[in-house]
Amino acid sequence: MTRRFLVPPGALDADEVRLPPEESHHAAVVLRLRRGERVVVFDGRGAEALVELTRVEPREVRARVVARSAALPRAPEVQVTLAQGIPRGGKMDDVIRMGTEVGVARFVPLLTRRSLVRPSAARLARWRRIAAEAAKQSRRPTVPEVTDPLPLPALWAGEPAGPLLVPWEEERTGIGEVLPRLGPVRAVTVAVGPEGGFAPEEVAEARAHGAVTVSLGPTILRTETAGVVTVAMVLYEFGLRRLQEH
């Protein structure tokens, strides 16, 4: 498997590419790559290239571009935002990692009534690193955005990207019934509560702002599972399944 490394936007405009310090250390020290080996570099915005290493040092790795490719067609046609009520412990790490793998375009950490954690700047930086690493591991051409934390009322009152879906354990209408009714869309926002879910008042407010509550089935899913499952179903409905029908 060809190794993948993330470079800043614009780095692929030149014929020579320099890896950032962290990526250089990983290539030279951890993986022990050598001059002449070929790897893939991508900028997190859809462009990538096959390059050949010309200099390998712990603090600096350089490479020459062998072939460029525009990877954007591999990105999901529907842009899905996952607004996740911040859970305890390291569960948000799992949400970011799995969400990136399935195709989330943007993560919004939500501050809700039942959120017991307000993330520090260091934790936010960690989540962004996890998104970048998960994009590399899954051979995804784009790195999803991880926004600053947002109070839940600001999500309802703002302008969510596309229809707003809220998985809710008290809802009886399944997501499989709801998705086909939405028609063609370019973006969808999924909002998931933290442990214990959204408070009833929060669900009522969401509905008042046009959100659609959906059921994910007869069992109760963990908060770190519910969002990823919903996103996968949305991407299947508006991507793969409809593509297969045409």
Short mmCIF file of C-alpha atoms in Angstrom, two decimals:
data_model
loop_
_atom_site.label_atom_id
_atom_site.label_comp_id
_atom_site.label_asym_id
_atom_site.label_seq_id
_atom_site.Cartn_x
_atom_site.Cartn_y
_atom_site.Cartn_z
CA MET A 1 0.00 0.00 0.00
CA THR A 2 1.37 3.40 -1.01
CA ARG A 3 1.93 5.70 1.97
CA ARG A 4 -0.02 8.96 2.08
CA PHE A 5 1.10 12.29 3.54
CA LEU A 6 -0.79 15.52 4.08
CA VAL A 7 0.67 18.81 2.81
CA PRO A 8 -0.67 22.39 3.09
CA PRO A 9 -3.01 23.76 0.40
CA GLY A 10 -0.98 25.08 -2.52
CA ALA A 11 2.01 22.82 -1.85
CA LEU A 12 1.25 20.82 -4.98
CA ASP A 13 1.46 23.88 -7.24
CA ALA A 14 5.23 23.41 -7.57
CA ASP A 15 7.18 20.47 -8.98
CA GLU A 16 8.99 20.00 -5.67
CA VAL A 17 7.04 19.24 -2.51
CA ARG A 18 8.24 19.70 1.07
CA LEU A 19 6.48 17.75 3.79
CA PRO A 20 5.49 19.57 7.00
CA PRO A 21 7.71 18.84 10.06
CA GLU A 22 5.35 16.26 11.64
CA GLU A 23 4.93 14.41 8.35
CA SER A 24 8.68 14.57 7.71
CA HIS A 25 9.39 13.01 11.10
CA HIS A 26 6.82 10.29 10.46
CA ALA A 27 8.28 9.47 7.05
CA ALA A 28 11.95 9.56 8.05
CA VAL A 29 11.93 8.29 11.65
CA VAL A 30 8.80 6.19 12.09
CA LEU A 31 8.48 4.64 8.63
CA ARG A 32 12.19 4.91 7.75
CA LEU A 33 11.51 5.72 4.12
CA ARG A 34 14.46 6.29 1.81
CA ARG A 35 15.36 8.40 -1.18
CA GLY A 36 13.85 7.07 -4.37
CA GLU A 37 10.74 5.64 -2.75
CA ARG A 38 7.40 6.84 -4.02
CA VAL A 39 4.50 8.03 -1.87
CA VAL A 40 1.25 9.94 -2.36
CA VAL A 41 0.79 13.46 -1.02
CA PHE A 42 -2.56 15.25 -0.83
CA ASP A 43 -3.63 18.71 0.27
CA GLY A 44 -6.88 17.84 2.06
CA ARG A 45 -8.91 19.79 -0.47
CA GLY A 46 -9.09 17.25 -3.26
CA ALA A 47 -5.71 17.44 -5.03
CA GLU A 48 -3.10 14.72 -4.73
CA ALA A 49 0.06 13.57 -6.47
CA LEU A 50 2.44 10.65 -6.71
CA VAL A 51 5.90 11.86 -5.69
CA GLU A 52 9.40 10.44 -5.44
CA LEU A 53 11.43 11.22 -2.33
CA THR A 54 14.60 13.20 -3.08
CA ARG A 55 15.68 14.11 0.45
CA VAL A 56 14.82 12.25 3.64
CA GLU A 57 15.82 13.85 6.93
CA PRO A 58 14.02 13.77 10.32
CA ARG A 59 13.11 17.45 10.05
CA GLU A 60 12.77 17.79 6.30
CA VAL A 61 11.55 15.50 3.57
CA ARG A 62 11.43 16.69 -0.01
CA ALA A 63 10.04 15.03 -3.11
CA ARG A 64 9.52 15.65 -6.80
CA VAL A 65 6.12 15.32 -8.39
CA VAL A 66 5.84 12.31 -10.68
CA ALA A 67 2.15 12.55 -11.54
CA ARG A 68 -0.73 14.72 -10.42
CA SER A 69 -4.36 13.74 -10.11
CA ALA A 70 -7.48 15.69 -9.22
CA ALA A 71 -9.14 13.49 -6.62
CA LEU A 72 -12.30 15.52 -6.10
CA PRO A 73 -14.61 13.17 -8.06
CA ARG A 74 -14.06 10.57 -5.31
CA ALA A 75 -15.60 12.87 -2.69
CA PRO A 76 -19.28 12.32 -1.77
CA GLU A 77 -21.70 14.30 -3.92
CA VAL A 78 -23.77 15.14 -0.84
CA GLN A 79 -21.98 17.20 1.80
CA VAL A 80 -22.95 15.99 5.26
CA THR A 81 -22.39 18.04 8.42
CA LEU A 82 -22.38 16.06 11.68
CA ALA A 83 -23.29 18.27 14.64
CA GLN A 84 -22.35 16.10 17.60
CA GLY A 85 -23.27 16.76 21.23
CA ILE A 86 -19.89 16.51 22.97
CA PRO A 87 -19.65 13.20 24.85
CA ARG A 88 -17.46 12.34 27.80
CA GLY A 89 -13.98 10.84 27.69
CA GLY A 90 -12.46 9.95 24.34
CA LYS A 91 -15.73 9.20 22.57
CA MET A 92 -15.48 12.30 20.40
CA ASP A 93 -12.19 10.91 19.08
CA ASP A 94 -14.15 7.90 17.83
CA VAL A 95 -16.84 10.10 16.30
CA ILE A 96 -14.26 12.14 14.38
CA ARG A 97 -12.35 9.06 13.24
CA MET A 98 -15.31 6.99 12.10
CA GLY A 99 -17.16 9.99 10.69
CA THR A 100 -14.17 10.90 8.56
CA GLU A 101 -13.95 7.34 7.26
CA VAL A 102 -17.60 7.24 6.17
CA GLY A 103 -17.54 10.69 4.55
CA VAL A 104 -18.53 13.53 6.91
CA ALA A 105 -17.65 16.89 5.35
CA ARG A 106 -17.80 18.96 8.53
CA PHE A 107 -17.96 18.27 12.26
CA VAL A 108 -19.63 20.74 14.63
CA PRO A 109 -19.03 19.99 18.35
CA LEU A 110 -22.28 20.91 20.09
CA LEU A 111 -22.73 22.37 23.57
CA THR A 112 -26.07 21.09 24.87
CA ARG A 113 -27.91 20.99 28.19
CA ARG A 114 -26.57 17.51 28.87
CA SER A 115 -23.03 18.17 27.67
CA LEU A 116 -20.69 17.94 30.63
CA VAL A 117 -17.55 18.81 28.72
CA ARG A 118 -16.39 22.06 27.14
CA PRO A 119 -13.35 21.22 25.01
CA SER A 120 -10.08 23.06 25.44
CA ALA A 121 -8.05 24.44 22.53
CA ALA A 122 -5.72 21.44 22.90
CA ARG A 123 -8.62 18.99 22.62
CA LEU A 124 -9.94 20.78 19.54
CA ALA A 125 -6.49 20.61 17.94
CA ARG A 126 -6.42 16.89 18.73
CA TRP A 127 -9.74 16.33 16.97
CA ARG A 128 -8.41 18.11 13.88
CA ARG A 129 -5.32 15.92 13.87
CA ILE A 130 -7.49 12.82 14.16
CA ALA A 131 -9.54 13.97 11.16
CA ALA A 132 -6.36 14.41 9.11
CA GLU A 133 -4.99 11.00 10.14
CA ALA A 134 -8.30 9.28 9.41
CA ALA A 135 -8.41 10.90 5.96
CA LYS A 136 -4.94 9.54 5.23
CA GLN A 137 -5.77 6.06 6.50
CA SER A 138 -9.02 5.83 4.54
CA ARG A 139 -7.48 7.24 1.32
CA ARG A 140 -9.93 10.07 1.41
CA PRO A 141 -8.96 13.07 -0.79
CA THR A 142 -10.38 15.71 1.55
CA VAL A 143 -9.94 16.39 5.26
CA PRO A 144 -13.20 17.34 6.98
CA GLU A 145 -13.46 20.62 8.85
CA VAL A 146 -13.79 20.52 12.63
CA THR A 147 -15.36 23.80 13.73
CA ASP A 148 -15.15 25.55 17.07
CA PRO A 149 -17.79 24.40 19.60
CA LEU A 150 -21.27 25.78 18.97
CA PRO A 151 -24.14 26.23 21.47
CA LEU A 152 -27.12 24.15 20.34
CA PRO A 153 -29.53 27.12 20.01
CA ALA A 154 -27.12 28.68 17.52
CA LEU A 155 -27.42 25.59 15.33
CA TRP A 156 -31.21 25.71 15.32
CA ALA A 157 -31.33 29.47 14.76
CA GLY A 158 -28.62 29.48 12.11
CA GLU A 159 -28.77 28.19 8.57
CA PRO A 160 -27.88 24.47 8.67
CA ALA A 161 -26.51 23.03 5.45
CA GLY A 162 -29.54 21.40 3.80
CA PRO A 163 -32.28 19.47 5.65
CA LEU A 164 -31.66 18.99 9.38
CA LEU A 165 -32.10 15.42 10.66
CA VAL A 166 -32.23 14.59 14.37
CA PRO A 167 -32.04 10.91 15.39
CA TRP A 168 -34.33 10.62 18.42
CA GLU A 169 -35.19 7.55 20.45
CA GLU A 170 -38.84 8.62 20.92
CA GLU A 171 -39.52 9.01 17.19
CA ARG A 172 -41.42 6.24 15.42
CA THR A 173 -40.85 7.23 11.80
CA GLY A 174 -37.78 5.43 10.49
CA ILE A 175 -35.01 7.22 8.66
CA GLY A 176 -35.60 4.90 5.71
CA GLU A 177 -39.04 6.45 5.28
CA VAL A 178 -37.83 10.03 5.66
CA LEU A 179 -34.84 10.15 3.32
CA PRO A 180 -36.67 9.40 0.05
CA ARG A 181 -39.11 12.24 0.80
CA LEU A 182 -36.37 14.86 0.92
CA GLY A 183 -35.88 14.89 -2.82
CA PRO A 184 -32.57 15.85 -4.45
CA VAL A 185 -30.28 17.65 -2.02
CA ARG A 186 -26.67 18.85 -2.09
CA ALA A 187 -26.18 18.99 1.67
CA VAL A 188 -27.63 17.48 4.86
CA THR A 189 -27.01 18.27 8.52
CA VAL A 190 -27.29 15.54 11.16
CA ALA A 191 -27.57 16.60 14.82
CA VAL A 192 -26.92 14.04 17.58
CA GLY A 193 -27.21 14.53 21.33
CA PRO A 194 -24.55 13.55 23.88
CA GLU A 195 -25.03 10.75 26.41
CA GLY A 196 -28.71 10.76 27.36
CA GLY A 197 -29.65 12.43 24.08
CA PHE A 198 -31.20 15.84 23.62
CA ALA A 199 -33.50 17.16 26.33
CA PRO A 200 -37.22 17.20 25.34
CA GLU A 201 -37.14 20.99 25.22
CA GLU A 202 -34.22 20.87 22.78
CA VAL A 203 -36.08 18.46 20.50
CA ALA A 204 -39.15 20.69 20.56
CA GLU A 205 -37.02 23.69 19.65
CA ALA A 206 -35.38 21.74 16.83
CA ARG A 207 -38.77 20.84 15.38
CA ALA A 208 -39.90 24.44 15.68
CA HIS A 209 -36.97 25.39 13.45
CA GLY A 210 -37.81 22.79 10.81
CA ALA A 211 -35.72 19.83 11.94
CA VAL A 212 -37.00 16.34 11.14
CA THR A 213 -36.71 13.74 13.91
CA VAL A 214 -36.02 10.18 12.76
CA SER A 215 -35.80 6.72 14.29
CA LEU A 216 -32.73 4.54 13.75
CA GLY A 217 -34.56 1.37 14.75
CA PRO A 218 -35.83 -0.43 17.84
CA THR A 219 -32.54 -0.42 19.73
CA ILE A 220 -30.86 2.52 21.46
CA LEU A 221 -27.50 3.42 19.93
CA ARG A 222 -24.62 5.01 21.77
CA THR A 223 -24.03 8.66 20.96
CA GLU A 224 -20.72 7.84 19.24
CA THR A 225 -22.56 5.32 17.03
CA ALA A 226 -25.80 7.12 16.18
CA GLY A 227 -24.28 9.94 14.15
CA VAL A 228 -22.00 7.70 12.11
CA VAL A 229 -24.88 5.31 11.32
CA THR A 230 -27.10 8.20 10.23
CA VAL A 231 -24.41 9.72 8.03
CA ALA A 232 -23.74 6.39 6.35
CA MET A 233 -27.44 5.99 5.55
CA VAL A 234 -27.67 9.54 4.18
CA LEU A 235 -24.65 9.07 1.94
CA TYR A 236 -26.00 5.75 0.69
CA GLU A 237 -29.44 7.21 -0.06
CA PHE A 238 -28.22 10.28 -1.90
CA GLY A 239 -25.10 8.77 -3.41
CA LEU A 240 -24.64 5.10 -4.11
CA ARG A 241 -28.27 3.93 -4.21
CA ARG A 242 -29.54 6.69 -6.49
CA LEU A 243 -26.47 6.28 -8.69
CA GLN A 244 -27.28 2.57 -9.06
CA GLU A 245 -30.83 3.44 -10.12
CA HIS A 246 -29.67 5.55 -13.07
#
